[in-house]
């Protein structure tokens, strides 16, 4: 599969986006091209800033405080369960968090916290599908593919009270 990508600077460092031939976002990553790695599946990545322009503009607007959600076409590759979890993640509003247990209950299976965590960990479209908004039941930062520091900074950017400096 041919994918087109671009890497650009954000306040948290490089950010990469890969889109398919129709322009749907397939994968994102904090870091350069190599960070997309297995997040996009087996593919051939070609540098193409013009095909990624809409995603780049929305991500930069998010970091500039001018956007709180994304209206991009997405095409994440995953199981039906993962797709349900990722769709639920998109329903968590900017500036709010959910625990893994709350997300499991929302999806009708309150005992599936660990399965929710695994699906969250395999989200190929970080930031746009806001897996960073899922935290531990005790309010702790848990699992984020790009590290706890970036997750914390994203929650600070979204002014989540528990993660903002006093």
Short mmCIF file of C-alpha atoms in Angstrom, two decimals:
data_model
loop_
_atom_site.label_atom_id
_atom_site.label_comp_id
_atom_site.label_asym_id
_atom_site.label_seq_id
_atom_site.Cartn_x
_atom_site.Cartn_y
_atom_site.Cartn_z
CA UNK A 1 0.00 0.00 0.00
CA UNK A 2 1.29 3.46 -0.88
CA UNK A 3 0.97 6.12 1.81
CA UNK A 4 1.96 9.75 1.71
CA UNK A 5 3.50 11.46 4.72
CA UNK A 6 4.82 14.71 6.06
CA UNK A 7 6.77 15.55 9.20
CA UNK A 8 6.49 19.01 10.72
CA UNK A 9 7.39 20.82 13.94
CA UNK A 10 4.98 21.24 16.85
CA UNK A 11 5.59 22.60 20.36
CA UNK A 12 6.19 18.97 21.38
CA UNK A 13 8.71 18.27 18.62
CA UNK A 14 8.35 16.60 15.26
CA UNK A 15 4.97 15.14 14.33
CA UNK A 16 4.36 12.86 11.35
CA UNK A 17 1.13 12.11 9.51
CA UNK A 18 0.52 9.42 6.88
CA UNK A 19 -2.49 9.49 4.57
CA UNK A 20 -3.76 7.06 1.96
CA UNK A 21 -4.37 7.77 -1.72
CA UNK A 22 -7.84 9.16 -0.89
CA UNK A 23 -6.37 11.53 1.71
CA UNK A 24 -7.67 9.67 4.78
CA UNK A 25 -5.35 9.70 7.80
CA UNK A 26 -3.94 6.21 8.39
CA UNK A 27 -1.31 6.91 11.05
CA UNK A 28 0.28 9.67 13.11
CA UNK A 29 3.30 9.75 15.39
CA UNK A 30 5.32 12.09 17.55
CA UNK A 31 8.67 11.96 15.77
CA UNK A 32 10.02 11.80 12.24
CA UNK A 33 9.14 9.34 9.49
CA UNK A 34 10.67 6.40 11.34
CA UNK A 35 8.24 6.96 14.22
CA UNK A 36 5.39 6.00 11.86
CA UNK A 37 7.08 2.58 11.67
CA UNK A 38 4.57 -0.21 12.18
CA UNK A 39 1.76 2.23 13.02
CA UNK A 40 0.74 2.33 9.36
CA UNK A 41 1.10 -1.39 8.67
CA UNK A 42 3.14 -2.65 5.75
CA UNK A 43 3.38 0.21 3.31
CA UNK A 44 5.58 2.35 1.13
CA UNK A 45 5.85 5.88 2.57
CA UNK A 46 6.35 8.73 0.13
CA UNK A 47 7.04 12.31 1.18
CA UNK A 48 4.15 14.51 -0.03
CA UNK A 49 3.40 17.69 1.90
CA UNK A 50 0.46 18.66 -0.31
CA UNK A 51 -1.50 15.46 0.41
CA UNK A 52 -1.00 15.91 4.16
CA UNK A 53 -1.75 19.67 4.17
CA UNK A 54 -5.24 19.44 5.74
CA UNK A 55 -4.03 17.26 8.61
CA UNK A 56 -0.95 19.44 9.15
CA UNK A 57 -3.10 22.60 9.29
CA UNK A 58 -5.50 21.07 11.82
CA UNK A 59 -2.72 19.72 14.06
CA UNK A 60 -0.94 23.08 14.04
CA UNK A 61 -4.24 24.88 14.78
CA UNK A 62 -4.76 22.51 17.75
CA UNK A 63 -1.36 23.45 19.16
CA UNK A 64 -2.03 27.16 18.49
CA UNK A 65 -5.18 26.94 20.63
CA UNK A 66 -7.48 27.51 17.64
CA UNK A 67 -8.93 24.01 17.38
CA UNK A 68 -10.25 21.57 19.97
CA UNK A 69 -11.23 18.72 17.68
CA UNK A 70 -10.43 17.36 14.25
CA UNK A 71 -12.71 16.84 11.26
CA UNK A 72 -10.42 14.73 9.11
CA UNK A 73 -11.35 11.51 7.33
CA UNK A 74 -9.65 8.65 9.17
CA UNK A 75 -8.78 5.13 8.03
CA UNK A 76 -7.17 3.34 10.99
CA UNK A 77 -6.51 -0.36 10.46
CA UNK A 78 -7.69 -2.57 13.32
CA UNK A 79 -10.11 -5.20 14.54
CA UNK A 80 -13.81 -4.41 14.97
CA UNK A 81 -13.24 -4.12 18.74
CA UNK A 82 -10.32 -1.73 18.27
CA UNK A 83 -12.43 0.34 15.86
CA UNK A 84 -15.19 0.61 18.50
CA UNK A 85 -12.69 1.74 21.13
CA UNK A 86 -11.08 4.27 18.79
CA UNK A 87 -14.53 5.65 17.88
CA UNK A 88 -15.28 6.03 21.62
CA UNK A 89 -11.99 7.87 22.13
CA UNK A 90 -13.10 10.46 19.57
CA UNK A 91 -16.13 11.18 21.75
CA UNK A 92 -14.00 12.32 24.72
CA UNK A 93 -14.13 16.12 24.58
CA UNK A 94 -11.09 18.38 24.58
CA UNK A 95 -10.09 19.15 28.16
CA UNK A 96 -11.67 16.02 29.65
CA UNK A 97 -10.35 12.58 30.52
CA UNK A 98 -11.87 9.15 31.01
CA UNK A 99 -10.58 6.14 32.89
CA UNK A 100 -10.13 2.82 31.14
CA UNK A 101 -12.97 1.47 33.31
CA UNK A 102 -15.33 4.29 32.35
CA UNK A 103 -14.57 3.69 28.69
CA UNK A 104 -15.21 -0.05 29.14
CA UNK A 105 -18.55 0.68 30.82
CA UNK A 106 -19.47 3.11 28.04
CA UNK A 107 -18.86 0.32 25.53
CA UNK A 108 -21.11 -2.03 27.51
CA UNK A 109 -18.47 -4.24 29.11
CA UNK A 110 -17.33 -2.79 32.45
CA UNK A 111 -14.88 -5.65 33.06
CA UNK A 112 -12.96 -4.96 29.83
CA UNK A 113 -10.59 -2.28 31.17
CA UNK A 114 -7.48 -4.20 30.14
CA UNK A 115 -8.82 -4.90 26.65
CA UNK A 116 -9.63 -1.19 26.36
CA UNK A 117 -6.06 -0.44 27.43
CA UNK A 118 -4.63 -2.74 24.76
CA UNK A 119 -6.83 -1.17 22.05
CA UNK A 120 -5.85 2.28 23.28
CA UNK A 121 -2.16 1.32 23.12
CA UNK A 122 -2.51 0.21 19.50
CA UNK A 123 -4.29 3.38 18.32
CA UNK A 124 -2.38 4.25 15.13
CA UNK A 125 -3.70 7.83 14.96
CA UNK A 126 -2.48 9.50 18.16
CA UNK A 127 -3.62 13.03 19.00
CA UNK A 128 -6.38 13.06 16.34
CA UNK A 129 -7.89 9.97 17.99
CA UNK A 130 -7.22 11.25 21.52
CA UNK A 131 -5.86 8.21 23.35
CA UNK A 132 -3.93 10.66 25.56
CA UNK A 133 -7.25 11.50 27.28
CA UNK A 134 -7.49 8.04 28.87
CA UNK A 135 -5.98 7.78 32.35
CA UNK A 136 -5.89 5.34 35.24
CA UNK A 137 -8.86 5.04 37.59
CA UNK A 138 -6.79 6.78 40.27
CA UNK A 139 -6.08 9.70 37.94
CA UNK A 140 -2.56 8.55 37.11
CA UNK A 141 -0.98 8.84 33.71
CA UNK A 142 -0.65 5.39 32.26
CA UNK A 143 0.61 4.07 28.96
CA UNK A 144 1.19 6.36 26.02
CA UNK A 145 3.21 5.18 23.03
CA UNK A 146 5.25 8.40 22.99
CA UNK A 147 5.90 8.65 26.70
CA UNK A 148 4.33 10.06 29.82
CA UNK A 149 5.93 13.49 29.34
CA UNK A 150 4.17 14.08 26.01
CA UNK A 151 0.88 12.75 27.40
CA UNK A 152 1.16 15.16 30.35
CA UNK A 153 1.96 18.10 28.05
CA UNK A 154 -1.05 17.30 25.86
CA UNK A 155 -3.33 17.25 28.92
CA UNK A 156 -1.76 20.50 30.16
CA UNK A 157 -2.35 22.04 26.72
CA UNK A 158 -6.00 21.00 26.98
CA UNK A 159 -6.12 22.56 30.46
CA UNK A 160 -7.23 19.37 32.19
CA UNK A 161 -7.31 20.64 35.80
CA UNK A 162 -5.46 17.74 37.41
CA UNK A 163 -2.53 18.24 35.01
CA UNK A 164 -2.25 22.03 35.00
CA UNK A 165 0.35 23.77 37.14
CA UNK A 166 -1.14 25.61 40.10
#
